[in-house]
Short mmCIF file of C-alpha atoms and ligand atoms in Angstrom, two decimals:
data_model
loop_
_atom_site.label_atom_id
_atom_site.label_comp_id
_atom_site.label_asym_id
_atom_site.label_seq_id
_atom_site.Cartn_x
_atom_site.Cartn_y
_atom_site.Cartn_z
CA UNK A 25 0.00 0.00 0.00
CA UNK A 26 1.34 3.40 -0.43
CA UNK A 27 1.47 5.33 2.73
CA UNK A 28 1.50 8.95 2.48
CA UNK A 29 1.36 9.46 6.14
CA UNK A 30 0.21 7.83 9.44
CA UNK A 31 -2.65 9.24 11.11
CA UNK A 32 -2.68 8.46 14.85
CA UNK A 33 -5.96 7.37 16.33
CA UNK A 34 -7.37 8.58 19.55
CA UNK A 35 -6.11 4.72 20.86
CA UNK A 36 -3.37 5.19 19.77
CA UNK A 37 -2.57 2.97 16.96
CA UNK A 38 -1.36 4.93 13.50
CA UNK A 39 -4.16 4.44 11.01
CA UNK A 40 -2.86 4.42 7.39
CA UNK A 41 -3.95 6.37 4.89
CA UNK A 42 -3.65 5.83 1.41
CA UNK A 43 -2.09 8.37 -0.55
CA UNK A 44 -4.35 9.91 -3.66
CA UNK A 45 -2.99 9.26 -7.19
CA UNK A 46 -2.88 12.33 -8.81
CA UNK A 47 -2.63 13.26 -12.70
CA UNK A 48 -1.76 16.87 -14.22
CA UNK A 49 -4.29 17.55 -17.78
CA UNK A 50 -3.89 19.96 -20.28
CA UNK A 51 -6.43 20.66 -22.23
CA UNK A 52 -6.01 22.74 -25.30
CA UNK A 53 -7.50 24.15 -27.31
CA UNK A 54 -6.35 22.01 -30.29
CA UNK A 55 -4.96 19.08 -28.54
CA UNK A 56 -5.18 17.62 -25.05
CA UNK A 57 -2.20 15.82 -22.68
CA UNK A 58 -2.62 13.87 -19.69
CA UNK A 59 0.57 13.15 -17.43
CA UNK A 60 1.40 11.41 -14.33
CA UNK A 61 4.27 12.54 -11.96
CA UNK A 62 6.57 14.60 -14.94
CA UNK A 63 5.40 11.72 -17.57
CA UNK A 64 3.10 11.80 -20.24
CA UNK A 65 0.98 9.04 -20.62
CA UNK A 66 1.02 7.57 -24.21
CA UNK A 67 -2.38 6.76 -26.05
CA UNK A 68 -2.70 3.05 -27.63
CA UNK A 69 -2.19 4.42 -31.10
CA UNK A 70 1.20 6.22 -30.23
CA UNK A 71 2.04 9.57 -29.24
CA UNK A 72 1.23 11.87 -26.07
CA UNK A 73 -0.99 14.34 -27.45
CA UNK A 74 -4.71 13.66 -28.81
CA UNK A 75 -6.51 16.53 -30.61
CA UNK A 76 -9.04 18.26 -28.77
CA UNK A 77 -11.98 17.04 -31.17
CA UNK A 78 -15.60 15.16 -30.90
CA UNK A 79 -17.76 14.33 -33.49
CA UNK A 80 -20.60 12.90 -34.38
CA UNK A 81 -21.34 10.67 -37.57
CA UNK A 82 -24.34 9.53 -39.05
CA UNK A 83 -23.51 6.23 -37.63
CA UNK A 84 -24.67 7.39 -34.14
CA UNK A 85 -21.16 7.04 -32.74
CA UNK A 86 -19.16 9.74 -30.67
CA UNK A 87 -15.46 10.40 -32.22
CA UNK A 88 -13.20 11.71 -30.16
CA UNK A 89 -9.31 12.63 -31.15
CA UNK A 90 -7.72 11.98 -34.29
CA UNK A 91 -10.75 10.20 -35.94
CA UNK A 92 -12.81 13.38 -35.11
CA UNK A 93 -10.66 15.57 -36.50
CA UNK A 94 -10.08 14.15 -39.20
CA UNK A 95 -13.86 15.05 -40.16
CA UNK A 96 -13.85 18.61 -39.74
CA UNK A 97 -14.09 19.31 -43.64
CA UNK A 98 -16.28 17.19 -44.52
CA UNK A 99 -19.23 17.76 -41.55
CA UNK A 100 -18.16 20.50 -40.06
CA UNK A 101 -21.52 21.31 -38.20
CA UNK A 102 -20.63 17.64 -36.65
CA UNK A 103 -17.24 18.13 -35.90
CA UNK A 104 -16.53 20.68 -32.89
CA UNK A 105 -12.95 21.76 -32.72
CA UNK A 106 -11.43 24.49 -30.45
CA UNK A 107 -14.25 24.13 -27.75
CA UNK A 108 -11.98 25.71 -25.02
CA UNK A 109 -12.42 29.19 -26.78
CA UNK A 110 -15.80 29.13 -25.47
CA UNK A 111 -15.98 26.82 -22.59
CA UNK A 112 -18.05 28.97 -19.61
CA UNK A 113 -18.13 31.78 -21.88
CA UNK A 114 -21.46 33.90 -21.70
CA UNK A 115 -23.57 33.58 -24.98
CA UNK A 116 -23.30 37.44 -24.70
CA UNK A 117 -19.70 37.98 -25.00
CA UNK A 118 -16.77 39.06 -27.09
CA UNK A 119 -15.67 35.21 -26.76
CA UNK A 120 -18.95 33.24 -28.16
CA UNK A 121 -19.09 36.50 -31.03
CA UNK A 122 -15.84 35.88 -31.85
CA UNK A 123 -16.80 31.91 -32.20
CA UNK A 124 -19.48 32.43 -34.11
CA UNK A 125 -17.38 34.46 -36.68
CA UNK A 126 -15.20 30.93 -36.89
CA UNK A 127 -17.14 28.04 -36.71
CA UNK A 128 -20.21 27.13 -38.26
CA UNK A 129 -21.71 25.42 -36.06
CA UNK A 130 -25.76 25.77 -34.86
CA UNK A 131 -25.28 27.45 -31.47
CA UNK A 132 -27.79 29.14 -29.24
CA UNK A 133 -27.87 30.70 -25.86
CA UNK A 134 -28.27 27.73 -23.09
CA UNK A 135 -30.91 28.62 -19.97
CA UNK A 136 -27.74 29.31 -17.96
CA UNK A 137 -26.69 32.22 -20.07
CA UNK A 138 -23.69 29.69 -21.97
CA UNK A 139 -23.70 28.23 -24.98
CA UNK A 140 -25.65 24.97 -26.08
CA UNK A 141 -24.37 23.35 -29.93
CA UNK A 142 -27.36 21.43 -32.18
CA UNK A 143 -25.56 18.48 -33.05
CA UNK A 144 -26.80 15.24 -35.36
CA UNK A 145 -26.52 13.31 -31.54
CA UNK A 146 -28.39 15.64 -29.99
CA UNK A 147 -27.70 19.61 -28.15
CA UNK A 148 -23.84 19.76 -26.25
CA UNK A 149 -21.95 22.18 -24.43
CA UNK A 150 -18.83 23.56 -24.58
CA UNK A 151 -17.95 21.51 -21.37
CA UNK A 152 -19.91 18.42 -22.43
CA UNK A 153 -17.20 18.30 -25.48
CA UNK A 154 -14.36 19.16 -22.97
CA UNK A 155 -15.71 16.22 -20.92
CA UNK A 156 -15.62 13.69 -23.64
CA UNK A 157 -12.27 15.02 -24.78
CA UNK A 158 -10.68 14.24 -21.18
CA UNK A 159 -12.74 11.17 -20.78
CA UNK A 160 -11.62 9.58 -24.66
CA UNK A 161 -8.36 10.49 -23.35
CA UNK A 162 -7.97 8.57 -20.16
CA UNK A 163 -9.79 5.37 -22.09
CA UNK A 164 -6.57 6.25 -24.77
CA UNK A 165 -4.30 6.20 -22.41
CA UNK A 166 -5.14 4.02 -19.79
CA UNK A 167 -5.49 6.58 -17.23
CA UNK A 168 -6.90 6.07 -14.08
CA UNK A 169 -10.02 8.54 -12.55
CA UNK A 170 -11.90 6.45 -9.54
CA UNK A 171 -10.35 7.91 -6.70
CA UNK A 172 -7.59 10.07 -8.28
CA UNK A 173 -7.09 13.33 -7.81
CA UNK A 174 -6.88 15.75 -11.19
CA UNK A 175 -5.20 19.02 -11.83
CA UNK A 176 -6.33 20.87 -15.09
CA UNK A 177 -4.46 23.90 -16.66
CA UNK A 178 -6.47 27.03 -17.84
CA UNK A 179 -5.14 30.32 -19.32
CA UNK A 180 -4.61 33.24 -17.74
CA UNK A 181 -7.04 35.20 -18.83
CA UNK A 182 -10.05 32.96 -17.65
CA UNK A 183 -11.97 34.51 -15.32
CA UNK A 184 -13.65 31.96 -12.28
CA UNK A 185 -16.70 31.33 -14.25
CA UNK A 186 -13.97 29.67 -17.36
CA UNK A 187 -11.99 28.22 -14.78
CA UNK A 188 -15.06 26.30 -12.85
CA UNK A 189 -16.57 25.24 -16.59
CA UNK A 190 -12.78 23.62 -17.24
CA UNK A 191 -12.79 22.03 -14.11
CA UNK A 192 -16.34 20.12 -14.62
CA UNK A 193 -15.27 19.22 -18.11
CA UNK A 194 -12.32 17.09 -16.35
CA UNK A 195 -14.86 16.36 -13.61
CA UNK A 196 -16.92 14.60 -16.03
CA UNK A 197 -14.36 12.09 -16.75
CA UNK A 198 -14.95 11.02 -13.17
CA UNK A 199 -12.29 12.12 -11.24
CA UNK A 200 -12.40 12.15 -7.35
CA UNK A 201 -11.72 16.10 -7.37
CA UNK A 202 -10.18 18.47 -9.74
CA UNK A 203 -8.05 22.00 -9.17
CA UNK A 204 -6.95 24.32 -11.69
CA UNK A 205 -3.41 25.61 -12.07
CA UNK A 206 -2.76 28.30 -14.22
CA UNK A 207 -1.22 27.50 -18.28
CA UNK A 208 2.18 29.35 -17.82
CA UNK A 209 2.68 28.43 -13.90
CA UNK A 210 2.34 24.65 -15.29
CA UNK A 211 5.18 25.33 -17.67
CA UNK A 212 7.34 27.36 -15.18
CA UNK A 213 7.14 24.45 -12.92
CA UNK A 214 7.82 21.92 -15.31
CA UNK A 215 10.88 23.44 -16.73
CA UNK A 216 12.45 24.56 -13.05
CA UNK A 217 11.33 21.35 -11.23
CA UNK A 218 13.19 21.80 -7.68
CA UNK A 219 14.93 25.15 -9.08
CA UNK A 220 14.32 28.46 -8.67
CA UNK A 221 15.21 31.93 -10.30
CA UNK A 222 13.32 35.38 -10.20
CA UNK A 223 11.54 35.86 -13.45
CA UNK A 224 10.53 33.88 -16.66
CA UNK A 225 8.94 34.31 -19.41
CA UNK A 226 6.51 31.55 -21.05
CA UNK A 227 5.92 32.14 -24.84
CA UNK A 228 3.45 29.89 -25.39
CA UNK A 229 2.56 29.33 -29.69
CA UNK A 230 0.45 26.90 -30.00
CA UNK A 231 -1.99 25.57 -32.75
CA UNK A 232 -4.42 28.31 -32.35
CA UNK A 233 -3.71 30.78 -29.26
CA UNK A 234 -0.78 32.73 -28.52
CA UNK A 235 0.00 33.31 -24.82
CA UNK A 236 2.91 35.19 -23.32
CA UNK A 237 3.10 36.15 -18.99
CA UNK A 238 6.01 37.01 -17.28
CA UNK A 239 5.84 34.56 -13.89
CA UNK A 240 7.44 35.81 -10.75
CA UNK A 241 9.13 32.18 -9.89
CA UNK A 242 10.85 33.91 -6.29
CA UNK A 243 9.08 31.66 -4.03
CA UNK A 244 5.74 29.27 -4.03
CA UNK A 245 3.69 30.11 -5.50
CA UNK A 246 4.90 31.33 -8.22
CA UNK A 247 2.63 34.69 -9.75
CA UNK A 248 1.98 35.72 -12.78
CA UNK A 249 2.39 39.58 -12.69
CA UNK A 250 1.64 40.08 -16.75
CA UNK A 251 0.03 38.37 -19.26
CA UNK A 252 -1.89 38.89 -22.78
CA UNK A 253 -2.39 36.79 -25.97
CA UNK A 254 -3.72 36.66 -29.23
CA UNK A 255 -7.03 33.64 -29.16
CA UNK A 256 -6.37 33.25 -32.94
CA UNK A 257 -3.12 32.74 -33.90
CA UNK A 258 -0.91 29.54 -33.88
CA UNK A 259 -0.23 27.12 -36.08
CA UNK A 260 -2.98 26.52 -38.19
CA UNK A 261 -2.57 29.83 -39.87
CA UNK A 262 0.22 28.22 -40.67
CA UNK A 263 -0.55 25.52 -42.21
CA UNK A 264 -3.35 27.29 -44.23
CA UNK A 265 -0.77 30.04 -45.52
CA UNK A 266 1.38 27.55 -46.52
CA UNK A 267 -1.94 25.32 -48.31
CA UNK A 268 -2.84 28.56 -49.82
CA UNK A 269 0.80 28.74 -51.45
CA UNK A 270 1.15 25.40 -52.37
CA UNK A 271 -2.13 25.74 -53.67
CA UNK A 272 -1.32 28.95 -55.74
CA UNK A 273 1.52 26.81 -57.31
CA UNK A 274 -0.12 24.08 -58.13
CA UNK A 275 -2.17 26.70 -60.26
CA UNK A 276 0.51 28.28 -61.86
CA UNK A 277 2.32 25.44 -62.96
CA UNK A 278 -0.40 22.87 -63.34
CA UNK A 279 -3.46 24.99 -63.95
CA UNK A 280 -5.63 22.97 -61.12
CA UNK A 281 -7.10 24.64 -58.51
CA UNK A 282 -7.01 22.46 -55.32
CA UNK A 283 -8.53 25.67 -53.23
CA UNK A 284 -12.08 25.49 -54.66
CA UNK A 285 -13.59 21.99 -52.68
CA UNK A 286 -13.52 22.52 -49.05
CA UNK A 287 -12.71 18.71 -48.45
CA UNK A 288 -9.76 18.87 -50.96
CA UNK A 289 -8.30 22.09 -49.18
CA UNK A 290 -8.94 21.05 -45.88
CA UNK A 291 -6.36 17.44 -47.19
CA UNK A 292 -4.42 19.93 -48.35
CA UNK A 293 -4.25 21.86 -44.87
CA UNK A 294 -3.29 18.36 -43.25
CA UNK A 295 -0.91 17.69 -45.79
CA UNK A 296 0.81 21.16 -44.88
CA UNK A 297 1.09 20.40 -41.50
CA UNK A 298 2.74 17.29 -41.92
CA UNK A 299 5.22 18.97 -44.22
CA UNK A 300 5.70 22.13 -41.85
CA UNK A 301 6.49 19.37 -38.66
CA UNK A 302 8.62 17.16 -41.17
CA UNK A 303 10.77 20.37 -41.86
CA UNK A 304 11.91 20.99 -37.96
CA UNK A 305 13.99 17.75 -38.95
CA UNK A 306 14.77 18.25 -42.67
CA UNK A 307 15.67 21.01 -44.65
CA UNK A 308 12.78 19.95 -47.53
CA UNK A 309 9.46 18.18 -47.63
CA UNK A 310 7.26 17.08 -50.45
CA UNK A 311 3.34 17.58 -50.70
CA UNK A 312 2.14 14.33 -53.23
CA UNK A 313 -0.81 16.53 -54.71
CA UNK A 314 -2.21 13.24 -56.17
CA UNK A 315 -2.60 12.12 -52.21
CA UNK A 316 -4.70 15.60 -51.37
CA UNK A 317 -6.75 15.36 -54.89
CA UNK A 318 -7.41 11.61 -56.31
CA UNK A 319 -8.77 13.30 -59.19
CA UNK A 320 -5.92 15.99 -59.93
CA UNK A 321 -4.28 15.44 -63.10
CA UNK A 322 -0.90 13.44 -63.91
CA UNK A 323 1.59 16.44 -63.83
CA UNK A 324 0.76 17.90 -60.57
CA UNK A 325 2.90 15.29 -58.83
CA UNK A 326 5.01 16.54 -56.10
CA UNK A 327 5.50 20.26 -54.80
CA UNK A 328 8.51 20.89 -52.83
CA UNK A 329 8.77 23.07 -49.68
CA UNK A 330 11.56 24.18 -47.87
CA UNK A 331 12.63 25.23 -44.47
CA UNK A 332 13.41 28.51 -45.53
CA UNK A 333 10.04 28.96 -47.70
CA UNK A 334 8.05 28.51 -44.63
CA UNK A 335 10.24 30.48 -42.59
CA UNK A 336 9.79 33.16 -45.14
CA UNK A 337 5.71 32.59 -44.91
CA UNK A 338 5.50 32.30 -41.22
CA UNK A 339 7.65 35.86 -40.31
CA UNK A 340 4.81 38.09 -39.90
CA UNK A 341 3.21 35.92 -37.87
CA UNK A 342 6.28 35.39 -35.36
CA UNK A 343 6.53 39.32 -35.83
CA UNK A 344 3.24 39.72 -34.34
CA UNK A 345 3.60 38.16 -31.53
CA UNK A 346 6.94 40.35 -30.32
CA UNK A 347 4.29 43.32 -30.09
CA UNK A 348 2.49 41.17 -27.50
CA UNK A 349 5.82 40.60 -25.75
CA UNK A 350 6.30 44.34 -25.29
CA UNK A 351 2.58 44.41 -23.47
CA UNK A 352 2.93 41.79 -21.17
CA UNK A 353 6.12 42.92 -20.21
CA UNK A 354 4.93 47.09 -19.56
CA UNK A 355 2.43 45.64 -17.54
CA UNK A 356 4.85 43.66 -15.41
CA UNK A 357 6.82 47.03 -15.71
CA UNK A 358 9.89 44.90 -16.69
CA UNK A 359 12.18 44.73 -19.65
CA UNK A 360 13.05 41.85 -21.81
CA UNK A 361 16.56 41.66 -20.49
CA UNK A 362 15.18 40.72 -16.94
CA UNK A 363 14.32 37.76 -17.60
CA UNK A 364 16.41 35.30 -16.80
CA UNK A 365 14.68 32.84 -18.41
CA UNK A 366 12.25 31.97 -21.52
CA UNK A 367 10.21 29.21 -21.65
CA UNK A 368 8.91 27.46 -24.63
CA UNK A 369 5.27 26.11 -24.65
CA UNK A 370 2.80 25.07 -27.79
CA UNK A 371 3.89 23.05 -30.75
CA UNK A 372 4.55 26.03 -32.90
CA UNK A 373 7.88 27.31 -31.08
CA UNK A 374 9.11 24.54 -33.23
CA UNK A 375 8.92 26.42 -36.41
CA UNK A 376 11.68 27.19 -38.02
CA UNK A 377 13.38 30.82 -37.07
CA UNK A 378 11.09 30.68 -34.15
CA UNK A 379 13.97 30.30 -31.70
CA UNK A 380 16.43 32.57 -33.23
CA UNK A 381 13.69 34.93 -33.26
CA UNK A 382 13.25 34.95 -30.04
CA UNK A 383 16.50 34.48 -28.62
CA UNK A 384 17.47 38.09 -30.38
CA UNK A 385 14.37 39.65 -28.84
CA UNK A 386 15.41 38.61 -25.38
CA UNK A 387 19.30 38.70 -26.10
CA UNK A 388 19.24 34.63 -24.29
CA UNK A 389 18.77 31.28 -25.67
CA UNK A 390 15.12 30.39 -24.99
CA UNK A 391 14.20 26.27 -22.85
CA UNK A 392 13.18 24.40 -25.47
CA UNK A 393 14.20 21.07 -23.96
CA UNK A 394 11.04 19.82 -22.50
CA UNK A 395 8.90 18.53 -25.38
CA UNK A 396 6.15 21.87 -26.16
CA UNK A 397 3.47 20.02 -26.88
CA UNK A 398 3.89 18.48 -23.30
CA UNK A 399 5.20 20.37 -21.19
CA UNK A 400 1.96 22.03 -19.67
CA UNK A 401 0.63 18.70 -19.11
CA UNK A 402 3.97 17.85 -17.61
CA UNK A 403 3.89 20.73 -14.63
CA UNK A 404 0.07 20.24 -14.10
CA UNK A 405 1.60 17.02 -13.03
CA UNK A 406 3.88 18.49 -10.70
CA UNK A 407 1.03 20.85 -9.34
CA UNK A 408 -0.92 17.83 -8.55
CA UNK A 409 1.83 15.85 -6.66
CA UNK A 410 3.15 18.77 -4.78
CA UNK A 411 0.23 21.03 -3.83
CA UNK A 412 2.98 23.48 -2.04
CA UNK A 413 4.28 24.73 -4.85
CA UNK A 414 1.25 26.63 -6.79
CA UNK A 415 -1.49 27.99 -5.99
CA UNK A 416 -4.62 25.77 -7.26
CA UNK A 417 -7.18 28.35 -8.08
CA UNK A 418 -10.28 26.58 -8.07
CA UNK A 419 -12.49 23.98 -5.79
CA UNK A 420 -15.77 23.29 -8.36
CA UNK A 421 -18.29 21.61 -6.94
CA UNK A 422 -18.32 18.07 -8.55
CA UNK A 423 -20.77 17.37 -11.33
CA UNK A 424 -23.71 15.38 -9.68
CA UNK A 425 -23.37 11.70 -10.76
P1 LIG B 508 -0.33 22.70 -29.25
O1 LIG B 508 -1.47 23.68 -29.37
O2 LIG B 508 0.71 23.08 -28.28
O3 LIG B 508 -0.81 21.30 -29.09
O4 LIG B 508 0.44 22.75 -30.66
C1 LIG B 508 -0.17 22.32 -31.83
C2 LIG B 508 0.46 23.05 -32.99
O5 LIG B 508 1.87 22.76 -33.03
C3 LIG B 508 -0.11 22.59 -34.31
O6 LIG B 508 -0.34 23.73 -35.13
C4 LIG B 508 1.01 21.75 -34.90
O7 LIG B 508 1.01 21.74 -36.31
C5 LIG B 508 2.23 22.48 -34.37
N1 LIG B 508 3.45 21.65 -34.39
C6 LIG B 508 3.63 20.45 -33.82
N2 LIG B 508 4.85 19.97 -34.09
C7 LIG B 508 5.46 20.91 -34.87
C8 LIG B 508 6.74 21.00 -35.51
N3 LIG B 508 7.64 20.03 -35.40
N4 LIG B 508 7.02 22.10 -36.25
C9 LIG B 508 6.11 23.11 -36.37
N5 LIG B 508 4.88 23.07 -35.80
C10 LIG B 508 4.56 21.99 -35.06
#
């Protein structure tokens, strides 16, 4: 048995008690990581990370993950992506208006002043999707709820009413109890563990938010004193600039447009992603056009990217998010050279240039060695195990069962 302490009863004799397992989630906004004591768990199919999608087929069936997602073009009222944008938001907000300009989905205000989505299964919730999203992932991964003890992460900027709708989302999944731990206090504990130092930044790209916050990391808790963002940029404007390129071209050279089905561009998206990733490792990639359009003709064959191309198409984007950088740190009142550290969070500090950039804006090397897509996951982990060292912002009540 594992003995966190021993209780002593009023005869005397020590009564054990059983320590609580405890896991650290992360979910995003475009994918979703569970981890146990600084490990990620890995899902049956491989990999750490699961993409934070549900949908529902004709068949009657509930997707969730990579089989969801991979149905976004082709029912997209069916297939909801991004969820977190909007989970507790107010129906009559900046947040759900914002959604609505995005997604196409049939949403309406809910009786509690939230959201409500008409699906082909029936009407969900922001938090209902969160919920299967965190409960496909433990079945994925083998994780364990009954009795354990969960730690969620949620941005900054959530106020309590986002923070309580994250933390029922993971409660449905039925965990014992659930805390919340904010995004970039995750990743400043995951990257100093047992260490310490005054103040870090977390740059935090990911697939479809930007989040920067300078953390005060002089003693536990650890504070965030500044923080801002952009909701809609990341990586998938990525990955569409660079379809929209390829797809230009394939045009010019081929004369076939690959940009006027919405299935066939949204292949085309995927197929971009997979080349972007490929090129942190390579210097080129190749996009088979005959694998994104069956019906293109003979000569489109192959288009080659480079490293460099996508560098070239992704520097505005990086740009942008220095001007952020400059915010969050006024409002700490602080200047880029005091931090004495920069940590990396979110898939897309992997881009190419995305280091370099940084490292000049900062004038030091950013911590990339903890894996991005991971390592919120990772220090919601450590939150969990060692309650000490953050403050866990939120107590929900638990769903009723
Ligand atoms: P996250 O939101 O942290 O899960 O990050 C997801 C984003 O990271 C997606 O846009 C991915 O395409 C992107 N990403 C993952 N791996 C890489 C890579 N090796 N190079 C560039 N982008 C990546």
């Amino acid at each position: 048995m594992d003995l966190d302490q021993i209780r002593p009863q009023p005869s005397g004799r020590p009564i054990p008690v059983r320590r609580k397992q405890t896991v650290g989630i992360d979910l995003g906004t475009t994918n979703t990581v569970v981890a146990r004591n600084f490990e990620a768990l890995s899902l049956d199919s491989g990999g750490y990370v699961m993409p934070s999608a549900v949908a529902f087929p004709p068949s009657g069936a509930t997707l969730v993950g990579q089989p969801a997602r991979r149905r976004r073009a082709m029912d997209p009222k069916n297939t909801i992506l991004s969820a977190k944008r909007v989970i507790g938001a107010r129906w009559h907000s900046s947040y759900t208006a914002q959604f609505r300009e995005h997604y196409p989905y049939d949403m309406r205000e809910s009786s509690d002043g939230g959201i409500e989505i008409q699906t082909r299964a029936g009407i969900t919730s922001p938090v209902d999707v969160g919920g299967t999203i965190v409960s496909g992932l433990c079945r994925l991964t083998r994780c364990p709820v009954r009795g354990v003890h969960a730690v969620v992460t949620a941005p900054v900027g959530f106020d309590q009413r986002r923070r309580d709708a994250t933390a029922v989302a993971v409660a449905k999944a039925q965990f014992a109890s659930v805390q919340v731990v904010e995004e970039p206090i995750a990743t400043a504990l995951a990257y100093l563990n047992r260490s310490s130092l005054k103040y870090a930044f977390v740059y935090d790209l990911g697939g479809g938010t930007f989040d920067a916050a300078v953390v005060d990391c002089s003693s536990y808790p650890f504070r965030v004193i500044g923080h801002g963002g952009d909701p809609y940029l990341g990586g998938d404007d990525v990955d569409r600039t660079i379809a929209l390129y390829v797809a230009e071209r394939t045009l010019a050279r081929d004369g076939w447009d690959l940009s006027n089905d919405a299935v066939t561009f949204d292949r085309l998206v995927n197929a971009c992603e997979l080349a972007k990733c490929e090129l942190s490792e390579s210097e080129e990639a190749a996009i088979a056009i005959p694998s994104v359009d069956p019906a293109a003709p003979e000569s489109c064959g192959i288009i080659p990217i480079t490293r460099d191309e996508v560098r070239q198409l992704t520097l505005d984007l990086v740009r942008s998010t220095f001007g952020i950088c400059d915010e969050v740190l006024a409002q700490a009142s602080l200047k880029a050279r005091d931090m004495q550290a920069v940590f990396l969070a979110g898939g897309s500090t992997r881009l190419p240039g995305v280091v370099e950039y940084i490292e000049s804006y900062f004038g030091k090397r950013p911590r990339s060695d903890l894996d991005p897509m991971q390592v919120v996951g990772l220090g919601a982990s450590l939150a969990a195990a060692r309650p000490a060292v953050s403050e866990l912002l939120s107590i929900p009540a638990p769903e009723p069962r």
